[in-house]
Amino acid sequence: DNSGADIVLGMLPLARELLRAGSEVVLVANSLPAINDITAPELRALLSAAASLCPVIRAARSAAVKVEAAHGGRVPAHPAATAAAAAAVAAS
């Protein structure tokens, strides 16, 4: 469940700490809510607000926006997933 309190008090602080530790973090949300879940537009707005207050989230969001723009508005596959898919094709 990723309702308001869960994302603000749980996932954002966890994402921030993972970013500080050097991890790659991807936050996702559905386009429409299921019960009380946060939606993708709401998550974008929340991340924008958090980025205005937190330099760690600001830097990660800025990098993510650049990557998304460079790939036509889509988030590219993780390099490890791309390599695994290429290996599977080569093995067949």
mmCIF file of N, CA and C in Angstrom:
data_model
loop_
_atom_site.group_PDB
_atom_site.id
_atom_site.type_symbol
_atom_site.label_atom_id
_atom_site.label_comp_id
_atom_site.label_asym_id
_atom_site.label_seq_id
_atom_site.Cartn_x
_atom_site.Cartn_y
_atom_site.Cartn_z
ATOM 1 N N ASP A 1 0.851 -1.174 0.000
ATOM 2 C CA ASP A 1 0.000 0.000 0.000
ATOM 3 C C ASP A 1 0.898 1.239 0.000
ATOM 4 N N ASN A 2 0.599 2.199 -0.810
ATOM 5 C CA ASN A 2 1.402 3.418 -0.859
ATOM 6 C C ASN A 2 0.522 4.654 -0.722
ATOM 7 N N SER A 3 -0.319 4.641 0.307
ATOM 8 C CA SER A 3 -1.166 5.802 0.553
ATOM 9 C C SER A 3 -0.326 6.955 1.084
ATOM 10 N N GLY A 4 -0.937 8.110 1.277
ATOM 11 C CA GLY A 4 -0.228 9.328 1.661
ATOM 12 C C GLY A 4 0.756 9.185 2.802
ATOM 13 N N ALA A 5 0.286 8.722 3.941
ATOM 14 C CA ALA A 5 1.177 8.622 5.109
ATOM 15 C C ALA A 5 2.299 7.618 4.862
ATOM 16 N N ASP A 6 1.988 6.520 4.210
ATOM 17 C CA ASP A 6 3.015 5.501 3.946
ATOM 18 C C ASP A 6 4.123 6.035 3.059
ATOM 19 N N ILE A 7 3.777 6.812 2.067
ATOM 20 C CA ILE A 7 4.804 7.323 1.157
ATOM 21 C C ILE A 7 5.592 8.454 1.807
ATOM 22 N N VAL A 8 4.913 9.346 2.516
ATOM 23 C CA VAL A 8 5.600 10.502 3.113
ATOM 24 C C VAL A 8 6.463 10.094 4.303
ATOM 25 N N LEU A 9 5.943 9.233 5.147
ATOM 26 C CA LEU A 9 6.671 8.867 6.365
ATOM 27 C C LEU A 9 7.488 7.588 6.229
ATOM 28 N N GLY A 10 7.253 6.829 5.156
ATOM 29 C CA GLY A 10 7.963 5.570 4.989
ATOM 30 C C GLY A 10 8.851 5.521 3.758
ATOM 31 N N MET A 11 8.244 5.579 2.584
ATOM 32 C CA MET A 11 9.001 5.365 1.355
ATOM 33 C C MET A 11 9.955 6.509 1.009
ATOM 34 N N LEU A 12 9.534 7.756 1.177
ATOM 35 C CA LEU A 12 10.449 8.865 0.854
ATOM 36 C C LEU A 12 11.680 8.876 1.756
ATOM 37 N N PRO A 13 11.517 8.726 3.070
ATOM 38 C CA PRO A 13 12.731 8.660 3.904
ATOM 39 C C PRO A 13 13.620 7.453 3.567
ATOM 40 N N LEU A 14 13.000 6.311 3.263
ATOM 41 C CA LEU A 14 13.785 5.141 2.884
ATOM 42 C C LEU A 14 14.516 5.394 1.566
ATOM 43 N N ALA A 15 13.812 5.956 0.593
ATOM 44 C CA ALA A 15 14.441 6.265 -0.701
ATOM 45 C C ALA A 15 15.603 7.226 -0.510
ATOM 46 N N ARG A 16 15.415 8.229 0.334
ATOM 47 C CA ARG A 16 16.477 9.208 0.601
ATOM 48 C C ARG A 16 17.715 8.531 1.178
ATOM 49 N N GLU A 17 17.514 7.641 2.132
ATOM 50 C CA GLU A 17 18.654 6.956 2.748
ATOM 51 C C GLU A 17 19.339 6.012 1.763
ATOM 52 N N LEU A 18 18.559 5.348 0.932
ATOM 53 C CA LEU A 18 19.158 4.482 -0.090
ATOM 54 C C LEU A 18 19.962 5.308 -1.088
ATOM 55 N N LEU A 19 19.439 6.465 -1.476
ATOM 56 C CA LEU A 19 20.169 7.360 -2.374
ATOM 57 C C LEU A 19 21.468 7.828 -1.733
ATOM 58 N N ARG A 20 21.401 8.198 -0.450
ATOM 59 C CA ARG A 20 22.601 8.638 0.257
ATOM 60 C C ARG A 20 23.650 7.543 0.313
ATOM 61 N N ALA A 21 23.203 6.279 0.325
ATOM 62 C CA ALA A 21 24.125 5.142 0.374
ATOM 63 C C ALA A 21 24.643 4.770 -1.013
ATOM 64 N N GLY A 22 24.173 5.489 -2.039
ATOM 65 C CA GLY A 22 24.656 5.240 -3.388
ATOM 66 C C GLY A 22 23.822 4.277 -4.205
ATOM 67 N N SER A 23 22.670 3.893 -3.708
ATOM 68 C CA SER A 23 21.799 2.974 -4.440
ATOM 69 C C SER A 23 21.017 3.698 -5.526
ATOM 70 N N GLU A 24 20.604 2.946 -6.512
ATOM 71 C CA GLU A 24 19.685 3.459 -7.530
ATOM 72 C C GLU A 24 18.276 3.191 -7.026
ATOM 73 N N VAL A 25 17.426 4.197 -7.029
ATOM 74 C CA VAL A 25 16.072 4.072 -6.495
ATOM 75 C C VAL A 25 15.079 4.433 -7.586
ATOM 76 N N VAL A 26 14.073 3.602 -7.747
ATOM 77 C CA VAL A 26 12.995 3.872 -8.694
ATOM 78 C C VAL A 26 11.687 3.818 -7.927
ATOM 79 N N LEU A 27 10.961 4.925 -7.910
ATOM 80 C CA LEU A 27 9.646 4.970 -7.291
ATOM 81 C C LEU A 27 8.607 4.912 -8.402
ATOM 82 N N VAL A 28 7.622 4.060 -8.246
ATOM 83 C CA VAL A 28 6.587 3.898 -9.263
ATOM 84 C C VAL A 28 5.209 3.984 -8.629
ATOM 85 N N ALA A 29 4.246 4.357 -9.457
ATOM 86 C CA ALA A 29 2.857 4.414 -9.013
ATOM 87 C C ALA A 29 1.965 4.142 -10.215
ATOM 88 N N ASN A 30 0.773 3.696 -9.951
ATOM 89 C CA ASN A 30 -0.203 3.441 -11.008
ATOM 90 C C ASN A 30 -0.793 4.740 -11.520
ATOM 91 N N SER A 31 -1.329 4.695 -12.716
ATOM 92 C CA SER A 31 -1.971 5.891 -13.274
ATOM 93 C C SER A 31 -3.307 6.167 -12.594
ATOM 94 N N LEU A 32 -3.975 5.132 -12.119
ATOM 95 C CA LEU A 32 -5.244 5.272 -11.397
ATOM 96 C C LEU A 32 -5.108 4.631 -10.027
ATOM 97 N N PRO A 33 -5.811 5.172 -9.023
ATOM 98 C CA PRO A 33 -5.670 4.618 -7.671
ATOM 99 C C PRO A 33 -6.396 3.289 -7.503
ATOM 100 N N ALA A 34 -5.832 2.449 -6.671
ATOM 101 C CA ALA A 34 -6.494 1.237 -6.209
ATOM 102 C C ALA A 34 -6.743 1.468 -4.723
ATOM 103 N N ILE A 35 -7.964 1.653 -4.361
ATOM 104 C CA ILE A 35 -8.404 2.028 -3.014
ATOM 105 C C ILE A 35 -7.834 3.417 -2.686
ATOM 106 N N ASN A 36 -6.795 3.510 -1.856
ATOM 107 C CA ASN A 36 -6.276 4.822 -1.459
ATOM 108 C C ASN A 36 -4.820 5.028 -1.880
ATOM 109 N N ASP A 37 -4.371 4.312 -2.897
ATOM 110 C CA ASP A 37 -2.984 4.428 -3.344
ATOM 111 C C ASP A 37 -2.708 5.786 -3.977
ATOM 112 N N ILE A 38 -1.460 6.210 -3.882
ATOM 113 C CA ILE A 38 -1.025 7.430 -4.550
ATOM 114 C C ILE A 38 -0.934 7.140 -6.053
ATOM 115 N N THR A 39 -1.287 8.111 -6.865
ATOM 116 C CA THR A 39 -1.218 7.934 -8.315
ATOM 117 C C THR A 39 0.091 8.519 -8.843
ATOM 118 N N ALA A 40 0.413 8.199 -10.086
ATOM 119 C CA ALA A 40 1.644 8.711 -10.697
ATOM 120 C C ALA A 40 1.680 10.238 -10.704
ATOM 121 N N PRO A 41 0.597 10.927 -11.102
ATOM 122 C CA PRO A 41 0.647 12.398 -11.047
ATOM 123 C C PRO A 41 0.844 12.931 -9.624
ATOM 124 N N GLU A 42 0.214 12.290 -8.651
ATOM 125 C CA GLU A 42 0.381 12.714 -7.258
ATOM 126 C C GLU A 42 1.817 12.468 -6.787
ATOM 127 N N LEU A 43 2.398 11.349 -7.195
ATOM 128 C CA LEU A 43 3.779 11.041 -6.816
ATOM 129 C C LEU A 43 4.738 12.057 -7.420
ATOM 130 N N ARG A 44 4.516 12.415 -8.679
ATOM 131 C CA ARG A 44 5.366 13.441 -9.308
ATOM 132 C C ARG A 44 5.281 14.758 -8.537
ATOM 133 N N ALA A 45 4.078 15.167 -8.170
ATOM 134 C CA ALA A 45 3.908 16.417 -7.413
ATOM 135 C C ALA A 45 4.582 16.323 -6.049
ATOM 136 N N LEU A 46 4.441 15.187 -5.391
ATOM 137 C CA LEU A 46 5.066 14.997 -4.083
ATOM 138 C C LEU A 46 6.584 15.023 -4.188
ATOM 139 N N LEU A 47 7.134 14.374 -5.214
ATOM 140 C CA LEU A 47 8.585 14.384 -5.402
ATOM 141 C C LEU A 47 9.093 15.784 -5.729
ATOM 142 N N SER A 48 8.303 16.538 -6.460
ATOM 143 C CA SER A 48 8.675 17.921 -6.754
ATOM 144 C C SER A 48 8.754 18.737 -5.460
ATOM 145 N N ALA A 49 7.762 18.563 -4.601
ATOM 146 C CA ALA A 49 7.766 19.273 -3.321
ATOM 147 C C ALA A 49 8.922 18.810 -2.442
ATOM 148 N N ALA A 50 9.168 17.510 -2.399
ATOM 149 C CA ALA A 50 10.270 16.983 -1.586
ATOM 150 C C ALA A 50 11.611 17.468 -2.125
ATOM 151 N N ALA A 51 11.741 17.551 -3.446
ATOM 152 C CA ALA A 51 12.990 18.021 -4.055
ATOM 153 C C ALA A 51 13.274 19.470 -3.713
ATOM 154 N N SER A 52 12.228 20.247 -3.482
ATOM 155 C CA SER A 52 12.446 21.651 -3.115
ATOM 156 C C SER A 52 12.999 21.781 -1.704
ATOM 157 N N LEU A 53 12.867 20.729 -0.907
ATOM 158 C CA LEU A 53 13.328 20.765 0.482
ATOM 159 C C LEU A 53 14.586 19.929 0.745
ATOM 160 N N CYS A 54 14.803 18.907 -0.066
ATOM 161 C CA CYS A 54 15.880 17.953 0.212
ATOM 162 C C CYS A 54 16.861 17.899 -0.954
ATOM 163 N N PRO A 55 18.122 18.249 -0.726
ATOM 164 C CA PRO A 55 19.103 18.218 -1.817
ATOM 165 C C PRO A 55 19.370 16.815 -2.370
ATOM 166 N N VAL A 56 19.237 15.785 -1.555
ATOM 167 C CA VAL A 56 19.460 14.410 -2.022
ATOM 168 C C VAL A 56 18.377 14.025 -3.028
ATOM 169 N N ILE A 57 17.135 14.286 -2.678
ATOM 170 C CA ILE A 57 16.021 13.980 -3.584
ATOM 171 C C ILE A 57 16.066 14.894 -4.795
ATOM 172 N N ARG A 58 16.455 16.148 -4.595
ATOM 173 C CA ARG A 58 16.561 17.097 -5.713
ATOM 174 C C ARG A 58 17.552 16.597 -6.762
ATOM 175 N N ALA A 59 18.715 16.141 -6.331
ATOM 176 C CA ALA A 59 19.737 15.662 -7.266
ATOM 177 C C ALA A 59 19.255 14.407 -7.998
ATOM 178 N N ALA A 60 18.633 13.488 -7.274
ATOM 179 C CA ALA A 60 18.147 12.258 -7.901
ATOM 180 C C ALA A 60 17.015 12.552 -8.877
ATOM 181 N N ARG A 61 16.116 13.451 -8.493
ATOM 182 C CA ARG A 61 14.996 13.795 -9.378
ATOM 183 C C ARG A 61 15.500 14.489 -10.636
ATOM 184 N N SER A 62 16.466 15.366 -10.483
ATOM 185 C CA SER A 62 17.039 16.059 -11.638
ATOM 186 C C SER A 62 17.678 15.059 -12.602
ATOM 187 N N ALA A 63 18.422 14.112 -12.071
ATOM 188 C CA ALA A 63 19.045 13.085 -12.914
ATOM 189 C C ALA A 63 17.983 12.235 -13.599
ATOM 190 N N ALA A 64 16.933 11.893 -12.876
ATOM 191 C CA ALA A 64 15.862 11.070 -13.446
ATOM 192 C C ALA A 64 15.125 11.796 -14.560
ATOM 193 N N VAL A 65 14.872 13.080 -14.379
ATOM 194 C CA VAL A 65 14.189 13.874 -15.404
ATOM 195 C C VAL A 65 15.031 13.919 -16.678
ATOM 196 N N LYS A 66 16.346 14.069 -16.531
ATOM 197 C CA LYS A 66 17.236 14.092 -17.697
ATOM 198 C C LYS A 66 17.229 12.749 -18.423
ATOM 199 N N VAL A 67 17.284 11.661 -17.693
ATOM 200 C CA VAL A 67 17.277 10.332 -18.310
ATOM 201 C C VAL A 67 15.947 10.090 -19.017
ATOM 202 N N GLU A 68 14.863 10.441 -18.352
ATOM 203 C CA GLU A 68 13.532 10.255 -18.946
ATOM 204 C C GLU A 68 13.399 11.070 -20.233
ATOM 205 N N ALA A 69 13.878 12.298 -20.225
ATOM 206 C CA ALA A 69 13.809 13.158 -21.413
ATOM 207 C C ALA A 69 14.664 12.598 -22.544
ATOM 208 N N ALA A 70 15.812 12.038 -22.201
ATOM 209 C CA ALA A 70 16.705 11.492 -23.215
ATOM 210 C C ALA A 70 16.159 10.215 -23.851
ATOM 211 N N HIS A 71 15.184 9.587 -23.199
ATOM 212 C CA HIS A 71 14.611 8.340 -23.706
ATOM 213 C C HIS A 71 13.146 8.508 -24.112
ATOM 214 N N GLY A 72 12.790 9.691 -24.571
ATOM 215 C CA GLY A 72 11.450 9.918 -25.091
ATOM 216 C C GLY A 72 10.342 9.811 -24.072
ATOM 217 N N GLY A 73 10.608 10.209 -22.834
ATOM 218 C CA GLY A 73 9.586 10.182 -21.804
ATOM 219 C C GLY A 73 9.418 8.839 -21.121
ATOM 220 N N ARG A 74 10.291 7.898 -21.422
ATOM 221 C CA ARG A 74 10.215 6.571 -20.816
ATOM 222 C C ARG A 74 11.442 6.336 -19.939
ATOM 223 N N VAL A 75 11.263 5.547 -18.933
ATOM 224 C CA VAL A 75 12.388 5.158 -18.088
ATOM 225 C C VAL A 75 13.035 3.947 -18.744
ATOM 226 N N PRO A 76 14.334 4.019 -19.057
ATOM 227 C CA PRO A 76 14.990 2.887 -19.736
ATOM 228 C C PRO A 76 15.136 1.685 -18.816
ATOM 229 N N ALA A 77 15.265 0.532 -19.424
ATOM 230 C CA ALA A 77 15.491 -0.685 -18.652
ATOM 231 C C ALA A 77 16.831 -0.600 -17.942
ATOM 232 N N HIS A 78 16.925 -1.243 -16.798
ATOM 233 C CA HIS A 78 18.176 -1.293 -16.052
ATOM 234 C C HIS A 78 19.204 -2.050 -16.886
ATOM 235 N N PRO A 79 20.474 -1.612 -16.900
ATOM 236 C CA PRO A 79 21.502 -2.281 -17.724
ATOM 237 C C PRO A 79 21.607 -3.784 -17.460
ATOM 238 N N ALA A 80 21.438 -4.208 -16.218
ATOM 239 C CA ALA A 80 21.519 -5.639 -15.913
ATOM 240 C C ALA A 80 20.378 -6.396 -16.580
ATOM 241 N N ALA A 81 19.192 -5.809 -16.622
ATOM 242 C CA ALA A 81 18.052 -6.453 -17.274
ATOM 243 C C ALA A 81 18.279 -6.530 -18.773
ATOM 244 N N THR A 82 18.849 -5.486 -19.338
ATOM 245 C CA THR A 82 19.148 -5.472 -20.769
ATOM 246 C C THR A 82 20.176 -6.546 -21.110
ATOM 247 N N ALA A 83 21.204 -6.676 -20.282
ATOM 248 C CA ALA A 83 22.242 -7.697 -20.510
ATOM 249 C C ALA A 83 21.667 -9.090 -20.378
ATOM 250 N N ALA A 84 20.782 -9.309 -19.407
ATOM 251 C CA ALA A 84 20.182 -10.631 -19.227
ATOM 252 C C ALA A 84 19.297 -10.978 -20.416
ATOM 253 N N ALA A 85 18.556 -10.014 -20.938
ATOM 254 C CA ALA A 85 17.706 -10.258 -22.095
ATOM 255 C C ALA A 85 18.560 -10.579 -23.318
ATOM 256 N N ALA A 86 19.651 -9.864 -23.497
ATOM 257 C CA ALA A 86 20.545 -10.122 -24.629
ATOM 258 C C ALA A 86 21.163 -11.510 -24.518
ATOM 259 N N ALA A 87 21.541 -11.911 -23.308
ATOM 260 C CA ALA A 87 22.123 -13.249 -23.097
ATOM 261 C C ALA A 87 21.108 -14.336 -23.384
ATOM 262 N N ALA A 88 19.849 -14.109 -23.007
ATOM 263 C CA ALA A 88 18.799 -15.091 -23.260
ATOM 264 C C ALA A 88 18.552 -15.244 -24.758
ATOM 265 N N VAL A 89 18.579 -14.162 -25.495
ATOM 266 C CA VAL A 89 18.400 -14.212 -26.938
ATOM 267 C C VAL A 89 19.572 -14.941 -27.586
ATOM 268 N N ALA A 90 20.772 -14.643 -27.124
ATOM 269 C CA ALA A 90 21.959 -15.268 -27.689
ATOM 270 C C ALA A 90 21.984 -16.775 -27.428
ATOM 271 N N ALA A 91 21.440 -17.198 -26.290
ATOM 272 C CA ALA A 91 21.433 -18.609 -25.921
ATOM 273 C C ALA A 91 20.380 -19.404 -26.695
ATOM 274 N N SER A 92 19.397 -18.710 -27.253
ATOM 275 C CA SER A 92 18.307 -19.443 -27.940
ATOM 276 C C SER A 92 18.608 -19.727 -29.382
#
